[in-house]
Structures are given as C-alpha cells and as structure tokens.
XYZ file of C-alpha atoms in Angstrom:
554
model
C 11.223 -28.569 -46.545
C 8.840 -29.745 -42.662
C 10.206 -32.944 -41.541
C 8.019 -32.898 -38.528
C 5.206 -31.940 -36.827
C 4.764 -32.364 -33.159
C 1.423 -32.172 -31.429
C 0.359 -31.760 -27.582
C -2.931 -31.162 -26.045
C -4.785 -29.359 -29.411
C -7.933 -29.505 -28.857
C -8.587 -33.306 -30.310
C -5.660 -34.029 -30.303
C -3.701 -35.114 -27.576
C 0.132 -36.443 -28.533
C 0.811 -36.731 -32.212
C 3.864 -36.837 -33.996
C 4.066 -37.109 -38.048
C 7.167 -37.307 -39.821
C 6.957 -35.924 -43.774
C 9.022 -36.251 -46.681
C 9.112 -34.492 -50.387
C 7.352 -34.943 -52.924
C 2.957 -35.319 -52.478
C 2.087 -36.140 -48.690
C -1.824 -36.326 -49.401
C -4.800 -36.215 -45.908
C -7.927 -37.486 -46.143
C -10.304 -38.060 -43.856
C -13.910 -38.132 -43.033
C -15.361 -34.684 -42.518
C -15.091 -33.407 -38.819
C -12.085 -36.246 -38.405
C -10.138 -32.736 -37.891
C -8.164 -32.069 -41.097
C -8.861 -28.388 -40.210
C -7.176 -28.779 -35.928
C -3.661 -30.266 -38.344
C -3.822 -27.032 -40.271
C -4.433 -24.784 -37.195
C -1.279 -26.335 -35.702
C 1.326 -25.817 -37.860
C 0.007 -22.145 -37.699
C 0.734 -22.179 -34.603
C 4.453 -22.151 -35.699
C 3.844 -20.071 -38.878
C 2.777 -17.535 -36.287
C -0.807 -18.127 -36.238
C -2.439 -15.885 -33.489
C -2.434 -17.983 -30.100
C -6.236 -19.345 -28.858
C -6.781 -20.206 -26.107
C -9.962 -22.376 -27.585
C -6.815 -24.102 -29.106
C -6.009 -25.868 -25.768
C -7.660 -29.314 -24.758
C -9.712 -29.789 -22.176
C -8.298 -30.036 -18.901
C -4.611 -28.911 -20.398
C -2.934 -26.168 -18.909
C -1.449 -25.818 -21.903
C -1.166 -27.073 -25.660
C 2.420 -27.467 -27.812
C 3.264 -27.591 -31.413
C 7.028 -28.322 -32.560
C 7.784 -28.283 -36.345
C 11.266 -29.551 -37.564
C 12.459 -27.765 -40.845
C 15.756 -28.540 -42.440
C 18.392 -26.758 -42.034
C 18.187 -23.492 -44.049
C 21.111 -23.279 -46.428
C 23.461 -20.513 -46.361
C 22.787 -17.279 -47.766
C 18.632 -18.161 -48.190
C 15.686 -15.585 -47.821
C 14.835 -17.511 -44.023
C 18.579 -17.423 -42.891
C 19.376 -14.264 -44.066
C 15.905 -13.162 -42.273
C 16.998 -14.983 -39.234
C 20.192 -13.884 -38.186
C 19.451 -10.374 -39.235
C 17.081 -10.964 -36.357
C 19.899 -12.312 -33.975
C 18.510 -15.668 -33.995
C 21.318 -17.846 -34.610
C 21.638 -20.827 -36.917
C 24.007 -23.588 -36.615
C 25.147 -25.051 -40.211
C 23.791 -27.834 -40.967
C 21.000 -28.314 -38.124
C 17.631 -28.576 -38.856
C 15.039 -25.698 -37.855
C 12.563 -25.509 -35.030
C 9.759 -24.077 -34.120
C 8.235 -24.004 -31.097
C 5.249 -22.071 -29.936
C 2.787 -23.009 -26.643
C -0.674 -21.377 -25.564
C -1.584 -21.283 -22.421
C -5.035 -21.692 -21.054
C -5.414 -18.885 -19.732
C -4.418 -17.352 -22.996
C -0.820 -16.679 -22.642
C 1.750 -17.725 -25.289
C 5.691 -18.661 -25.851
C 7.537 -18.850 -29.318
C 11.099 -19.746 -29.944
C 13.351 -20.635 -33.000
C 16.063 -23.419 -32.024
C 15.611 -22.285 -28.606
C 15.811 -18.953 -29.036
C 12.756 -16.835 -27.554
C 11.194 -14.797 -30.196
C 7.579 -12.827 -31.549
C 4.726 -13.898 -33.000
C 5.821 -11.357 -35.605
C 8.779 -13.236 -36.575
C 7.152 -16.500 -36.887
C 4.608 -14.937 -38.909
C 7.619 -13.802 -41.194
C 9.513 -16.797 -40.967
C 6.590 -18.754 -41.943
C 6.417 -17.323 -44.731
C 9.266 -18.592 -46.636
C 9.176 -21.431 -45.268
C 5.825 -22.983 -46.268
C 2.832 -21.288 -48.373
C -0.752 -22.256 -46.890
C -3.141 -22.293 -50.176
C -6.745 -22.215 -48.765
C -10.002 -20.374 -49.029
C -9.242 -18.094 -45.520
C -5.493 -17.546 -47.090
C -4.587 -14.005 -47.318
C -1.328 -14.130 -48.196
C 0.938 -15.719 -51.109
C -0.318 -15.833 -54.169
C -3.240 -13.469 -53.040
C -1.406 -11.026 -52.155
C -0.119 -8.771 -55.255
C 2.655 -7.423 -53.310
C 4.180 -10.605 -54.262
C 3.441 -10.377 -58.316
C 5.443 -7.886 -58.997
C 8.522 -10.558 -58.034
C 6.794 -13.643 -58.791
C 6.210 -12.205 -62.832
C 9.787 -11.111 -63.106
C 11.299 -14.489 -61.992
C 8.930 -15.969 -64.548
C 10.697 -13.144 -67.003
C 14.200 -14.374 -65.267
C 14.787 -10.424 -65.339
C 17.408 -9.197 -63.985
C 16.740 -5.763 -61.983
C 20.641 -4.997 -60.877
C 20.849 -2.458 -63.712
C 17.532 -0.611 -63.060
C 18.890 -0.692 -58.930
C 22.264 0.453 -59.908
C 20.051 3.145 -62.044
C 17.652 4.282 -59.586
C 20.509 4.628 -56.496
C 22.620 7.318 -58.814
C 19.243 9.025 -59.955
C 18.688 9.202 -55.653
C 22.638 10.203 -55.345
C 22.090 13.038 -58.164
C 18.812 14.069 -56.570
C 20.128 14.675 -52.849
C 23.390 16.095 -54.743
C 20.947 19.102 -55.997
C 18.864 19.513 -53.200
C 22.004 19.732 -50.773
C 23.217 22.136 -53.172
C 20.079 24.151 -53.172
C 19.764 24.430 -49.071
C 23.535 25.309 -49.042
C 23.175 27.688 -52.284
C 19.830 29.319 -49.852
C 21.373 29.878 -47.094
C 24.880 31.147 -48.677
C 22.849 34.219 -50.416
C 20.913 34.361 -46.764
C 24.481 35.286 -45.183
C 25.598 37.136 -48.343
C 26.129 40.292 -45.915
C 27.302 38.876 -43.558
C 30.466 36.086 -45.897
C 31.100 39.799 -47.602
C 31.530 42.402 -44.018
C 33.213 39.060 -42.322
C 35.955 38.748 -45.132
C 36.351 42.368 -44.985
C 36.986 42.650 -41.868
C 39.344 39.776 -41.357
C 41.208 40.371 -44.543
C 41.833 43.685 -43.196
C 42.812 42.218 -39.717
C 45.034 39.434 -41.790
C 45.210 37.318 -38.577
C 48.608 35.114 -38.492
C 47.980 31.207 -37.052
C 50.607 31.175 -34.293
C 50.439 35.614 -33.569
C 48.050 34.550 -30.179
C 50.859 33.526 -28.904
C 53.556 35.505 -29.645
C 52.501 38.796 -28.966
C 50.800 37.773 -25.714
C 54.972 36.849 -24.864
C 56.479 39.921 -26.210
C 53.766 41.624 -24.569
C 54.515 39.392 -21.393
C 58.338 39.837 -21.498
C 57.730 44.076 -22.323
C 55.805 44.057 -19.170
C 58.731 42.499 -17.286
C 61.440 45.166 -19.340
C 59.160 47.838 -17.235
C 59.452 46.356 -14.060
C 63.168 45.681 -14.238
C 64.659 48.458 -16.116
C 65.329 50.796 -13.119
C 67.468 47.764 -11.271
C 69.351 46.474 -14.562
C 69.948 51.334 -15.478
C 71.208 51.178 -11.319
C 73.304 47.511 -11.864
C 75.139 48.156 -15.592
C 76.166 52.287 -13.776
C 78.608 50.237 -11.352
C 80.114 48.793 -14.803
C 79.997 51.622 -17.210
C 82.493 54.622 -17.290
C 85.986 55.451 -15.974
C 84.651 54.742 -11.927
C 82.828 51.884 -12.978
C 84.005 48.755 -10.940
C 85.277 47.033 -14.372
C 87.574 50.183 -15.051
C 88.842 49.906 -11.665
C 90.244 45.918 -11.756
C 91.250 46.816 -15.062
C 93.589 49.805 -13.484
C 94.552 47.423 -10.838
C 95.498 44.638 -12.850
C 97.557 47.527 -14.911
C 99.581 48.226 -11.819
C 100.042 44.640 -10.180
C 101.285 43.466 -13.559
C 104.206 46.294 -12.543
C 104.962 44.759 -10.115
C 103.993 41.390 -9.948
C 107.687 40.076 -10.492
C 108.790 41.086 -6.856
C 106.697 38.366 -4.825
C 104.550 35.097 -5.806
C 101.936 36.206 -3.808
C 101.576 39.203 -6.388
C 102.100 36.921 -9.196
C 98.783 35.075 -7.565
C 97.182 38.289 -6.777
C 97.538 39.774 -10.678
C 96.158 36.347 -11.710
C 92.965 35.690 -9.643
C 92.180 40.236 -10.695
C 92.410 39.307 -14.344
C 89.885 36.528 -13.536
C 87.904 38.570 -11.965
C 88.514 40.745 -14.875
C 87.480 38.516 -17.818
C 83.735 37.752 -14.884
C 82.825 41.421 -14.816
C 83.551 41.298 -18.512
C 80.632 38.638 -19.268
C 78.295 39.741 -16.582
C 78.153 42.961 -18.537
C 78.206 41.462 -21.603
C 74.847 39.284 -20.536
C 73.279 42.386 -18.520
C 73.568 44.557 -21.734
C 72.056 41.982 -23.812
C 69.450 41.621 -21.112
C 68.508 45.090 -21.358
C 68.097 44.918 -24.895
C 65.961 42.128 -24.561
C 63.668 43.692 -21.695
C 63.172 47.073 -24.088
C 60.637 48.687 -22.811
C 58.602 50.447 -25.299
C 55.473 52.311 -24.539
C 54.181 52.477 -27.708
C 55.041 49.470 -29.291
C 53.689 47.770 -25.875
C 49.995 49.421 -26.197
C 50.621 48.361 -30.147
C 50.481 45.043 -29.194
C 48.047 45.119 -26.725
C 45.820 46.891 -28.624
C 46.302 43.970 -31.472
C 46.084 41.136 -29.002
C 42.911 41.870 -28.163
C 41.752 42.211 -31.458
C 42.322 39.475 -31.791
C 40.620 38.071 -29.267
C 37.950 39.564 -29.729
C 37.218 38.837 -33.135
C 37.450 34.632 -32.096
C 35.026 35.244 -29.681
C 32.665 37.075 -32.178
C 33.185 34.389 -34.734
C 33.255 31.459 -31.957
C 37.032 30.326 -33.216
C 39.971 30.065 -31.207
C 42.657 32.564 -32.473
C 44.956 30.283 -34.330
C 42.328 29.198 -36.706
C 40.789 32.987 -37.631
C 43.481 32.615 -40.738
C 41.346 29.153 -41.539
C 38.202 30.339 -41.031
C 38.354 33.305 -43.595
C 39.385 31.280 -46.153
C 35.887 29.616 -45.545
C 34.044 32.174 -45.756
C 36.164 33.286 -49.275
C 34.897 29.976 -50.313
C 31.641 30.580 -49.230
C 31.450 33.918 -50.714
C 32.714 32.619 -53.723
C 29.667 29.591 -53.956
C 27.563 31.611 -54.005
C 28.608 34.242 -57.049
C 29.345 30.512 -58.812
C 25.884 29.044 -57.636
C 23.954 29.140 -60.349
C 26.447 27.116 -62.765
C 26.997 25.047 -60.105
C 22.791 23.623 -60.092
C 23.032 24.141 -63.688
C 25.902 21.627 -63.492
C 23.946 19.326 -61.015
C 20.807 19.578 -62.382
C 22.454 18.848 -65.996
C 23.576 15.707 -64.157
C 19.990 14.591 -62.486
C 18.459 14.859 -65.812
C 20.919 12.495 -66.849
C 20.513 10.302 -64.169
C 16.875 10.213 -64.311
C 16.353 9.600 -68.213
C 19.068 6.602 -67.856
C 16.659 5.539 -65.076
C 13.648 5.134 -67.350
C 15.947 3.733 -70.031
C 16.075 1.186 -67.845
C 13.138 0.828 -66.478
C 11.672 0.675 -69.327
C 13.849 -1.989 -70.612
C 12.549 -3.884 -67.335
C 8.650 -3.262 -67.724
C 9.333 -5.123 -71.986
C 10.256 -7.885 -70.701
C 6.933 -7.983 -67.883
C 4.828 -7.619 -70.280
C 5.958 -9.953 -72.439
C 6.642 -12.402 -69.739
C 3.304 -11.493 -68.352
C 1.439 -12.610 -72.072
C 3.616 -15.963 -71.557
C 2.084 -16.068 -68.108
C -1.583 -15.652 -69.158
C -1.516 -17.887 -71.866
C 0.385 -20.978 -69.695
C -2.793 -20.181 -66.877
C -4.936 -19.858 -69.738
C -4.060 -23.566 -70.456
C -3.826 -25.037 -67.179
C -8.187 -23.553 -65.931
C -10.263 -25.831 -68.575
C -8.553 -29.350 -67.170
C -9.496 -27.332 -63.453
C -12.988 -26.740 -64.788
C -12.030 -22.741 -64.916
C -12.757 -22.612 -68.950
C -15.671 -19.813 -68.427
C -13.035 -17.816 -66.546
C -10.055 -15.611 -67.555
C -7.243 -14.394 -66.108
C -4.591 -11.662 -66.869
C -1.426 -9.793 -65.460
C -1.806 -6.531 -64.827
C 1.232 -4.407 -65.836
C 0.540 -0.667 -65.179
C 3.070 2.634 -65.074
C 3.332 3.414 -61.364
C 3.043 7.454 -60.518
C 7.236 9.256 -60.864
C 6.607 9.270 -56.554
C 6.268 5.545 -56.388
C 9.360 4.407 -58.547
C 10.844 2.880 -56.700
C 14.401 0.538 -57.344
C 12.124 -2.171 -58.919
C 11.240 -0.242 -61.625
C 8.147 1.822 -62.515
C 5.613 -0.677 -62.862
C 2.758 -2.257 -60.903
C 2.079 -5.890 -61.066
C -1.040 -7.949 -60.363
C -3.344 -11.209 -60.758
C -6.245 -10.576 -62.033
C -9.443 -12.767 -62.751
C -12.944 -13.147 -64.339
C -14.831 -16.228 -63.087
C -17.946 -15.554 -65.073
C -18.198 -14.464 -69.008
C -18.583 -10.986 -69.692
C -18.083 -9.742 -66.029
C -14.873 -7.449 -65.546
C -11.732 -8.435 -64.212
C -11.017 -7.980 -60.392
C -8.084 -8.955 -57.855
C -7.816 -12.682 -57.071
C -8.522 -12.608 -54.245
C -12.245 -11.321 -54.363
C -13.439 -12.792 -57.289
C -13.679 -16.544 -56.866
C -15.101 -18.792 -54.095
C -13.102 -21.121 -51.921
C -12.723 -23.818 -54.630
C -12.003 -22.005 -57.510
C -9.472 -19.582 -55.507
C -7.625 -22.656 -54.780
C -7.571 -23.598 -58.568
C -6.659 -20.457 -59.474
C -3.766 -20.608 -57.748
C -2.266 -24.545 -58.808
C -2.509 -22.837 -62.457
C -1.098 -19.901 -61.220
C 1.693 -22.806 -58.920
C 1.817 -24.400 -62.072
C 2.167 -22.297 -64.698
C 4.912 -20.341 -62.567
C 7.056 -23.423 -61.934
C 7.038 -22.891 -58.713
C 8.573 -19.401 -59.297
C 9.709 -17.691 -55.770
C 7.665 -20.130 -53.236
C 8.521 -21.969 -50.528
C 9.756 -25.670 -50.791
C 6.790 -26.975 -48.723
C 3.432 -26.035 -49.712
C 0.152 -26.826 -48.219
C -3.391 -26.921 -50.397
C -6.549 -27.166 -48.527
C -9.376 -28.626 -50.443
C -8.406 -27.637 -52.984
C -10.222 -30.029 -55.144
C -14.073 -28.734 -53.561
C -16.785 -28.722 -55.583
C -15.482 -30.924 -57.794
C -14.820 -34.173 -58.995
C -14.700 -36.716 -61.849
C -11.642 -35.410 -64.790
C -11.609 -32.050 -62.754
C -10.520 -33.661 -60.163
C -7.942 -35.937 -62.091
C -6.485 -33.085 -63.881
C -5.866 -31.796 -60.018
C -3.713 -34.542 -58.839
C -1.562 -34.784 -61.838
C -0.890 -30.781 -61.430
C -0.262 -31.102 -57.935
C 2.286 -34.059 -58.917
C 3.523 -32.404 -61.319
C 4.447 -29.606 -58.968
C 5.632 -31.946 -55.854
C 8.797 -32.367 -58.384
C 11.850 -31.589 -56.336
C 9.521 -29.894 -53.626
C 7.147 -30.526 -50.757
C 3.555 -30.888 -51.087
C 0.895 -31.410 -48.407
C -2.847 -31.385 -49.603
C -5.792 -32.131 -47.978
C -8.423 -33.562 -49.761
C -11.742 -35.681 -50.343
C -11.130 -36.513 -53.720
C -9.958 -40.117 -54.154
C -8.355 -38.801 -57.812
C -5.700 -36.543 -55.959
C -5.365 -38.475 -53.030
C -4.509 -41.522 -55.515
C -1.003 -39.453 -56.308
C 0.068 -38.896 -53.462
C 3.457 -40.593 -52.226
C 2.977 -40.115 -49.285
C -0.995 -41.283 -47.204
C -1.944 -40.059 -44.045
C -5.436 -40.968 -42.620
C -6.847 -38.462 -40.239
C -9.480 -40.231 -37.777
C -11.605 -38.869 -35.218
C -12.537 -41.849 -31.937
C -14.961 -41.228 -29.360
C -15.639 -42.953 -25.945
C -18.445 -42.061 -23.552
C -16.352 -38.984 -21.894
C -13.183 -37.695 -24.466
C -13.250 -37.575 -28.629
C -10.137 -38.171 -30.067
C -8.156 -36.926 -32.933
C -5.389 -39.393 -34.444
C -3.551 -39.814 -37.707
C -1.822 -42.685 -39.032
C 0.398 -43.163 -42.243
C -1.419 -45.607 -44.907
C 0.650 -48.344 -45.820
C -0.253 -50.066 -49.499
C -3.093 -52.399 -47.720
C -4.837 -49.711 -46.135
C -4.033 -47.145 -48.282
C -5.910 -48.859 -50.595
C -8.618 -49.666 -48.452
C -9.201 -45.919 -47.582
C -9.368 -44.509 -51.469
C -12.073 -47.526 -51.595
C -13.794 -45.082 -48.418
C -13.711 -42.128 -50.525
C -15.153 -43.946 -53.347
C -17.897 -45.334 -52.273
C -18.579 -44.077 -48.842
C -18.631 -45.838 -44.861
C -19.601 -49.110 -46.824
C -16.661 -50.287 -48.953
C -17.861 -52.444 -51.783
C -15.082 -54.861 -53.861
C -16.335 -52.636 -57.123
C -14.929 -49.438 -54.544
C -11.748 -51.921 -53.990
C -10.914 -52.165 -57.636
C -11.603 -48.702 -58.604
C -9.579 -47.578 -55.833
C -7.432 -50.262 -57.509
C -7.271 -48.480 -61.198
C -6.666 -45.391 -59.939
C -3.436 -46.624 -57.923
C -2.525 -48.379 -60.760
C -2.684 -45.068 -63.335
C -0.418 -43.127 -61.301
C-alpha cells in the first residue's frame, strides 16, 4: 500500500508531501488544477518515460519519492526485487525514488539501490494498478486475463503444471533417444569394425605398463648377458673360485688343530665359502630374470606398439581400451535394440501427453464454468453503471498444440460490445475513456479484486455520468476499497462523498508564477468542496444542504 508521495519541482508543483491510508481516498479540484500532474508524478516512480518537460521551470531537476508498506516475505514484489538483486530489509518500507534532470537525464533508486526504469515498470505493476482512459496495462491487457479467470475460479494449476513437466520430459527423452539412434546408425560400420578389431586384440587394463616393464628388463638382460656369463664362469667348474675355496677348506680342516691361527684361517675360509655361495645364487637368479629371448622381445614389442597404436586411433589412453570396447559394444547393441527402445519411449510420451490433456481439459471445464459466472457477475454491474446496452463475455478458446504450456491449453480474453448488435471485441479497443473506466470498475467488483495490487488508482471513472450512475460508481468504489487502497480522481460529488479521505487539488498564481498544491480536507472543508462540485463557483446554501445529505447517506 502507498504510504506517502513526495514531489519536488514537477511542472507546477514546487514541493508537495502527501500521506495516504487504506480505504477510499478521493482527489477533486477544478479542471486544469493539476490532477494529471499528480498522476504523472506517481507514474515516474512506476517507470513512466522521464520527460524533461516535467521539470519545473527554473529548476535543475525534479524528484518524486513514493513510500510503500514493507513487502511481505514471499510476495510477488518481494520475489521480483530479490531476483533482481534489490535487497530488502524485513519490516522496512519500500522506497522508490526517481529524478529527472532539465537536460533529460534521469536516475531511479529502490531502497537507495540504483535500478533501471524497466525494473520500476515491472515493480510498479505489482504495487499499483492505474486505470484510466490511457492505461494499457492491468485489466485491459489480455496477457493477464487467464490468470484473473483462474483466480476467480479458484483453479489449482498444480496438476496441469506437473503433467506438462512430465510430458516435456518424455518428449525430450524420445528426441534424445532418436538422435542417439540416428548417430549410432551412421556409425554402425565403424562400431562393427572397431568392436571386431578390439575384441580380437583383447586389451587388458594395465597391460601397457606390464609390457613396457618386461621389455625394458629383457633389453637390460641383452646388454648384461656377457658380463654375467663371465662372472658366473669364475664360480663354475672344478677350477672355479668357489671349488678352490672348498678344497682349501677341506685340507685346512685336517691341520687346523695344530695351531690357533690355522683354526682362525679355517673359520674365515668357511665364511668366504658361505658368502660366495650366496653370491652365486644371486647371480643365477639375476641371470634367470634377465634372460634375453629375442623372439619373446619381438613379440612384446609388437603387442606394445599395436596397443599404443589402437589407443591413438581411438583417442583414449591405452589403459582405457578395455572399457572403451565395452562402450562400443553397448552402442552397437543399442542399434539392434533401438527400435524397441524408441517404441517404449514413444508409448511413454503418448501416455504423458494424454495425462496432460486430461488435466488441461479438467482445468478448461473449470474455466468455462467460471467464465459464465464472471459474465453474469459483470452483467449485473453494467446497468447501474449506465452500460445497460453493453455485453461482456469471457472468451475461452483452445490454443494450437504448439502453444500449450504449464497454464493449460486455453487462451482467455475479456471481450465487450457497447452497442446493441455490435460484435464483441477486445476490451481496450471498443470502449471510450469513461466507458472503459466503468467496465474496469465492474470487472474489479465482479472479480472481488482477485489478483490485483493493494493500491488501485481510478482516473475519472465517473467521466460523462452523474446522478444515480455516479452514486452507483461511488458505492462500488467504496465496496472495492474494503481491505485495499483506492485513489480516485473524480468530478462527481456522489463519488467524492464516499471517500474515507478527501484531497483538494488547487492551482494558484501570482503575476509571474503558477503553483499546484494539494490539501487534505477536514469535515467542514470537505462539505464546502462537495457543495462547490454540486453548484459550481458560487456555493449556495442549497448546495451545502445537498452536500450534507450526500455525506450523511454514506
């Protein structure tokens, strides 16, 4: 709800601060007093075009500040601002500020955070509804008619949204499977050849490392064979070093008792025999491990080179060739089974589509029923508003399948005809300014303000009517303001008498400067203003008495 409006240097307004409450607030004044300036000022904070012509003559810039109640957490406006990185403090009012320079530049802020005019327009549509002869938003815009009808019907779209999501997921799954199948069919020859080639080669995980290690070891063996044989020859045979040590040990054993040094010599030779035996065993083991087999080396090198060549061909690491073979086998199998898989996915798609249609048709049934109820409710409001020759109809028609969405299969639009026998046409293209405002009022009352902003402005909704019709308009505005905030610019005393608050817009001038000001009226001044509206410039006692009767009758 709009709490206050502060205006500085807008056309004829030098400085103006207004505070608003809930209920119905009426704004009155002489023609040309500046009511449109007030709405233009508010429009700036709602994202209207920043025209340098709005800047008061002699001023460098104009500025308007609108203060709104703190947006409830999770509300449409709160979510929208948060999505656009505008920080909100819990419980703090929402402050929108817009300035326009005389040279045409403009700036906009939400809670002191800079923003674009486009953001203001989107935020403004969630804060205030402005209904008047030049308004092209709100109830006139058919893009919002479906949502209004759904709220009037109390329709729950969850089933349709869920069914639509499942349908689209099934459609995507089938499309992906078809693309994969087509790609696989194109690759059939490649897959068959590659699977046969890799299956025949039978790569093993870790094989490259094992082959490379064995090859390196065998190549070392080729290099060390000569040295190993020469070393081993010093150990082998009856003339070898180990045999000589053993012979010396046997002979020394027979005489070792003759002298202590001989015993020590024998012990040393025995140790040497043991160490030499261990050295011979290690040499034999090394010779076995480093055995050079030219044929085996050639076989290993051939397989290692083929393994690496296959890895390069298929652009994978050698250790992944075995897993890659499994992938190719799976893709090849999918080609054979592809038809059956596609049939299953297509069956799932048809079932999901059928479930969506069922949910959407159930929603349409609710919409059609609600449309008839809305048409009847609006028709009941038209005659008292001097629109008894008009017809109102809520169009519910099926969209082409390409346009079906999470909101169902229907297009909804409010249509009217203002003259007997004239065809129905869109709301904004038929009615004149005054008629349009009254149609909107009838709709708002019939819809019980479903989906609307908490602040609503009607600009001259009573244009061209008076008497009983103006009284009917006032009664409906008062009813609509219950639990909301209505600001109504009016020339009708019947409407003005219904206000919970009354603001008088005055224009004054001296020899050089004209000014527009707004005054909140107390009871006496309000009586005087309504009397003026009844009688004109010369307020008579009879007009004051009539004003009293109007005020007493509400």
